[in-house]
Amino acid sequence: YPLGLMRKLTSWINPISYKYQETFNGSTPGMLNRPGFEYRLGLHRNANVPIANQSSSQPLSSEGRQYEASTGFVFLGGLALDVKLRRDIARDLIKVGDRTERISSGWPDLNIRIQPFKSLPLFKGVVNKFIKIFTPRTAYGRQVREERNLTRGYLTSRGVTISRSPLLQVNFKLFQALSMTGSYSTTSTESQTY
């Protein structure tokens, strides 16, 4: 009984998915020899080759990390909500001038839609017939972007973007092969530069 109750309570929750990614970009001009395959395939960050003393270009390198997690739930088999969390971090390792770090965080990222119900206690047939003709959907997202000067150690800019794309979207099914879709979206951005 406890396991059955637990399965019933968690059956409306979608599986949690997670994604992690690392990136590295490097440019080392003036190499006197061709580096090995491990460097060219991105397995090593050090080329281990002699560098010319005089070069018109300067070495550059940067790294980045991306985190993303998503889940959702379906209530009564008809009201569906998708939730996503995303965070991107990009950092300069070697650069001419001041090094910077750029952080972008997206939370919450919501997507709400109504589909035909599977276990609606009352008026299931009437409600599902109405949903097949009139299908609404809405979404909400908030993203925060920050840029920091790593060399000097202070925040240089910050921005917050709130998007409701769509704030409301409806799909009218007029006849069997004729439908009409209407949507309204809003986006607002607040930026600060230091």
mmCIF file of C-alpha atoms in Angstrom:
data_model
loop_
_atom_site.group_PDB
_atom_site.id
_atom_site.type_symbol
_atom_site.label_atom_id
_atom_site.label_comp_id
_atom_site.label_asym_id
_atom_site.label_seq_id
_atom_site.Cartn_x
_atom_site.Cartn_y
_atom_site.Cartn_z
ATOM 1 C CA TYR A 1 0.000 0.000 0.000
ATOM 2 C CA PRO A 2 2.686 2.631 0.761
ATOM 3 C CA LEU A 3 4.411 2.001 -2.582
ATOM 4 C CA GLY A 4 1.112 2.139 -4.427
ATOM 5 C CA LEU A 5 0.238 5.428 -2.741
ATOM 6 C CA MET A 6 3.682 6.822 -3.569
ATOM 7 C CA ARG A 7 3.332 5.812 -7.212
ATOM 8 C CA LYS A 8 -0.080 7.440 -7.391
ATOM 9 C CA LEU A 9 1.170 10.693 -5.867
ATOM 10 C CA THR A 10 4.229 10.910 -8.135
ATOM 11 C CA SER A 11 2.682 9.610 -11.363
ATOM 12 C CA TRP A 12 1.771 13.156 -12.403
ATOM 13 C CA ILE A 13 5.414 14.337 -12.197
ATOM 14 C CA ASN A 14 7.505 14.092 -15.371
ATOM 15 C CA PRO A 15 11.038 12.659 -15.163
ATOM 16 C CA ILE A 16 13.748 15.160 -14.273
ATOM 17 C CA SER A 17 16.292 15.700 -17.045
ATOM 18 C CA TYR A 18 19.694 17.300 -16.553
ATOM 19 C CA LYS A 19 22.237 18.575 -19.070
ATOM 20 C CA TYR A 20 25.806 19.721 -18.469
ATOM 21 C CA GLN A 21 28.247 21.004 -21.070
ATOM 22 C CA GLU A 22 31.778 22.406 -20.991
ATOM 23 C CA THR A 23 33.414 24.446 -23.755
ATOM 24 C CA PHE A 24 36.947 25.719 -24.257
ATOM 25 C CA ASN A 25 38.232 28.040 -26.968
ATOM 26 C CA GLY A 26 41.925 28.743 -27.405
ATOM 27 C CA SER A 27 44.132 30.514 -29.914
ATOM 28 C CA THR A 28 47.927 30.313 -29.681
ATOM 29 C CA PRO A 29 49.563 32.135 -32.630
ATOM 30 C CA GLY A 30 53.240 31.743 -33.491
ATOM 31 C CA MET A 31 53.604 27.986 -33.005
ATOM 32 C CA LEU A 32 56.879 26.771 -34.513
ATOM 33 C CA ASN A 33 55.729 23.135 -34.647
ATOM 34 C CA ARG A 34 52.398 21.425 -35.214
ATOM 35 C CA PRO A 35 50.875 20.414 -31.861
ATOM 36 C CA GLY A 36 49.869 16.854 -31.109
ATOM 37 C CA PHE A 37 46.491 15.266 -31.681
ATOM 38 C CA GLU A 38 45.516 15.539 -28.012
ATOM 39 C CA TYR A 39 45.695 19.343 -28.235
ATOM 40 C CA ARG A 40 43.924 19.475 -31.619
ATOM 41 C CA LEU A 41 41.134 17.213 -30.341
ATOM 42 C CA GLY A 42 40.662 19.339 -27.241
ATOM 43 C CA LEU A 43 41.910 16.790 -24.716
ATOM 44 C CA HIS A 44 44.786 19.033 -23.553
ATOM 45 C CA ARG A 45 44.848 22.806 -23.195
ATOM 46 C CA ASN A 46 48.639 23.131 -23.408
ATOM 47 C CA ALA A 47 50.118 22.758 -26.908
ATOM 48 C CA ASN A 48 53.632 21.890 -25.574
ATOM 49 C CA VAL A 49 55.372 23.383 -28.628
ATOM 50 C CA PRO A 50 57.867 26.279 -28.893
ATOM 51 C CA ILE A 51 56.352 29.715 -29.581
ATOM 52 C CA ALA A 52 57.948 32.436 -31.702
ATOM 53 C CA ASN A 53 59.094 35.482 -29.762
ATOM 54 C CA GLN A 54 57.580 37.940 -32.237
ATOM 55 C CA SER A 55 53.970 37.549 -33.330
ATOM 56 C CA SER A 56 51.417 40.048 -34.596
ATOM 57 C CA SER A 57 48.596 38.331 -32.661
ATOM 58 C CA GLN A 58 48.179 37.642 -28.964
ATOM 59 C CA PRO A 59 47.066 34.330 -27.440
ATOM 60 C CA LEU A 60 43.422 34.096 -26.406
ATOM 61 C CA SER A 61 41.511 31.494 -24.435
ATOM 62 C CA SER A 62 38.125 31.235 -22.769
ATOM 63 C CA GLU A 63 36.001 28.569 -21.114
ATOM 64 C CA GLY A 64 32.299 28.078 -20.557
ATOM 65 C CA ARG A 65 29.894 25.898 -18.615
ATOM 66 C CA GLN A 66 26.203 25.269 -19.197
ATOM 67 C CA TYR A 67 23.743 23.757 -16.729
ATOM 68 C CA GLU A 68 20.158 22.892 -17.577
ATOM 69 C CA ALA A 69 17.488 21.014 -15.634
ATOM 70 C CA SER A 70 13.873 20.503 -16.619
ATOM 71 C CA THR A 71 10.788 18.711 -15.372
ATOM 72 C CA GLY A 72 7.032 19.203 -15.242
ATOM 73 C CA PHE A 73 3.764 17.645 -14.273
ATOM 74 C CA VAL A 74 0.401 16.823 -15.775
ATOM 75 C CA PHE A 75 -2.551 17.344 -13.416
ATOM 76 C CA LEU A 76 -5.611 15.155 -14.060
ATOM 77 C CA GLY A 77 -4.087 14.280 -17.433
ATOM 78 C CA GLY A 78 -5.019 17.672 -18.910
ATOM 79 C CA LEU A 79 -3.297 20.628 -17.201
ATOM 80 C CA ALA A 80 0.383 20.421 -18.180
ATOM 81 C CA LEU A 81 3.219 22.545 -16.775
ATOM 82 C CA ASP A 82 6.841 22.425 -17.981
ATOM 83 C CA VAL A 83 9.584 23.957 -15.806
ATOM 84 C CA LYS A 84 13.168 24.629 -16.889
ATOM 85 C CA LEU A 85 16.266 26.045 -15.190
ATOM 86 C CA ARG A 86 19.291 27.160 -17.229
ATOM 87 C CA ARG A 87 22.600 28.759 -16.260
ATOM 88 C CA ASP A 88 25.441 29.697 -18.636
ATOM 89 C CA ILE A 89 28.872 30.853 -17.457
ATOM 90 C CA ALA A 90 31.568 32.132 -19.855
ATOM 91 C CA ARG A 91 34.957 33.299 -18.579
ATOM 92 C CA ASP A 92 38.050 34.751 -20.268
ATOM 93 C CA LEU A 93 41.248 32.961 -19.271
ATOM 94 C CA ILE A 94 43.808 34.791 -21.427
ATOM 95 C CA LYS A 95 42.952 38.072 -23.106
ATOM 96 C CA VAL A 96 44.585 41.344 -24.085
ATOM 97 C CA GLY A 97 43.188 43.861 -21.608
ATOM 98 C CA ASP A 98 40.733 43.162 -18.825
ATOM 99 C CA ARG A 99 39.274 39.668 -18.524
ATOM 100 C CA THR A 100 35.496 39.373 -18.151
ATOM 101 C CA GLU A 101 33.000 36.820 -16.897
ATOM 102 C CA ARG A 102 29.476 36.586 -18.320
ATOM 103 C CA ILE A 103 26.728 34.789 -16.398
ATOM 104 C CA SER A 104 23.226 34.171 -17.739
ATOM 105 C CA SER A 105 20.578 32.592 -15.499
ATOM 106 C CA GLY A 106 17.106 31.643 -16.653
ATOM 107 C CA TRP A 107 14.614 30.918 -13.877
ATOM 108 C CA PRO A 108 11.768 30.300 -13.863
ATOM 109 C CA ASP A 109 10.995 29.177 -17.403
ATOM 110 C CA LEU A 110 7.367 28.039 -17.383
ATOM 111 C CA ASN A 111 5.148 26.716 -20.134
ATOM 112 C CA ILE A 112 1.503 26.023 -19.280
ATOM 113 C CA ARG A 113 -0.941 24.343 -21.644
ATOM 114 C CA ILE A 114 -4.328 22.635 -21.416
ATOM 115 C CA GLN A 115 -4.979 19.391 -23.225
ATOM 116 C CA PRO A 116 -7.884 16.929 -23.090
ATOM 117 C CA PHE A 117 -8.282 15.588 -19.542
ATOM 118 C CA LYS A 118 -7.971 11.890 -18.791
ATOM 119 C CA SER A 119 -9.355 11.736 -15.263
ATOM 120 C CA LEU A 120 -11.547 14.786 -14.727
ATOM 121 C CA PRO A 121 -14.155 13.836 -12.101
ATOM 122 C CA LEU A 122 -17.078 15.897 -13.454
ATOM 123 C CA PHE A 123 -18.101 16.997 -16.934
ATOM 124 C CA LYS A 124 -15.101 15.322 -18.588
ATOM 125 C CA GLY A 125 -16.795 14.876 -21.957
ATOM 126 C CA VAL A 126 -18.079 18.458 -22.152
ATOM 127 C CA VAL A 127 -14.779 19.981 -21.039
ATOM 128 C CA ASN A 128 -12.698 17.879 -23.441
ATOM 129 C CA LYS A 129 -14.985 18.744 -26.348
ATOM 130 C CA PHE A 130 -14.511 22.440 -25.527
ATOM 131 C CA ILE A 131 -10.705 22.041 -25.217
ATOM 132 C CA LYS A 132 -10.468 20.394 -28.638
ATOM 133 C CA ILE A 133 -12.042 23.511 -30.135
ATOM 134 C CA PHE A 134 -10.414 26.120 -27.883
ATOM 135 C CA THR A 135 -6.825 25.224 -26.868
ATOM 136 C CA PRO A 136 -5.092 27.871 -24.701
ATOM 137 C CA ARG A 137 -1.380 28.104 -23.839
ATOM 138 C CA THR A 138 0.760 30.567 -21.867
ATOM 139 C CA ALA A 139 4.429 30.903 -20.916
ATOM 140 C CA TYR A 140 6.614 32.932 -18.582
ATOM 141 C CA GLY A 141 10.382 33.345 -18.513
ATOM 142 C CA ARG A 142 12.849 35.414 -16.499
ATOM 143 C CA GLN A 143 16.500 35.794 -17.498
ATOM 144 C CA VAL A 144 19.237 37.609 -15.580
ATOM 145 C CA ARG A 145 22.483 38.523 -17.337
ATOM 146 C CA GLU A 146 25.558 39.782 -15.493
ATOM 147 C CA GLU A 147 29.004 40.771 -16.702
ATOM 148 C CA ARG A 148 31.904 41.080 -14.292
ATOM 149 C CA ASN A 149 35.417 42.455 -14.760
ATOM 150 C CA LEU A 150 37.675 39.709 -13.403
ATOM 151 C CA THR A 151 40.858 41.772 -13.626
ATOM 152 C CA ARG A 152 39.545 44.668 -11.557
ATOM 153 C CA GLY A 153 37.009 42.683 -9.550
ATOM 154 C CA TYR A 154 33.679 44.507 -9.971
ATOM 155 C CA LEU A 155 30.334 44.153 -11.732
ATOM 156 C CA THR A 156 30.131 46.076 -15.022
ATOM 157 C CA SER A 157 26.545 45.405 -16.178
ATOM 158 C CA ARG A 158 23.349 43.632 -15.168
ATOM 159 C CA GLY A 159 20.142 43.059 -17.078
ATOM 160 C CA VAL A 160 16.815 41.399 -16.338
ATOM 161 C CA THR A 161 14.497 40.277 -19.125
ATOM 162 C CA ILE A 162 10.961 39.081 -18.431
ATOM 163 C CA SER A 163 9.208 37.481 -21.371
ATOM 164 C CA ARG A 164 5.669 36.255 -21.653
ATOM 165 C CA SER A 165 5.912 34.567 -25.010
ATOM 166 C CA PRO A 166 3.118 33.935 -25.432
ATOM 167 C CA LEU A 167 1.150 35.667 -22.726
ATOM 168 C CA LEU A 168 -1.858 33.942 -24.243
ATOM 169 C CA GLN A 169 -2.149 31.766 -27.298
ATOM 170 C CA VAL A 170 -5.390 30.168 -28.396
ATOM 171 C CA ASN A 171 -6.133 27.775 -31.201
ATOM 172 C CA PHE A 172 -9.677 27.759 -32.550
ATOM 173 C CA LYS A 173 -10.685 24.706 -34.528
ATOM 174 C CA LEU A 174 -13.598 25.982 -36.579
ATOM 175 C CA PHE A 175 -14.141 22.998 -38.834
ATOM 176 C CA GLN A 176 -12.461 19.664 -39.375
ATOM 177 C CA ALA A 177 -9.738 21.109 -41.630
ATOM 178 C CA LEU A 178 -9.942 24.822 -40.751
ATOM 179 C CA SER A 179 -8.340 26.307 -37.644
ATOM 180 C CA MET A 180 -7.254 29.763 -36.502
ATOM 181 C CA THR A 181 -4.468 30.637 -34.063
ATOM 182 C CA GLY A 182 -4.023 33.916 -32.200
ATOM 183 C CA SER A 183 -1.302 34.888 -29.741
ATOM 184 C CA TYR A 184 -0.181 37.903 -27.726
ATOM 185 C CA SER A 185 3.362 38.228 -26.319
ATOM 186 C CA THR A 186 5.169 40.809 -24.172
ATOM 187 C CA THR A 187 8.846 41.311 -23.316
ATOM 188 C CA SER A 188 10.362 43.809 -20.890
ATOM 189 C CA THR A 189 14.072 44.438 -20.246
ATOM 190 C CA GLU A 190 15.786 46.410 -17.499
ATOM 191 C CA SER A 191 19.508 47.080 -17.921
ATOM 192 C CA GLN A 192 22.084 48.632 -15.607
ATOM 193 C CA THR A 193 25.656 49.550 -16.558
ATOM 194 C CA TYR A 194 28.315 50.412 -13.998
#
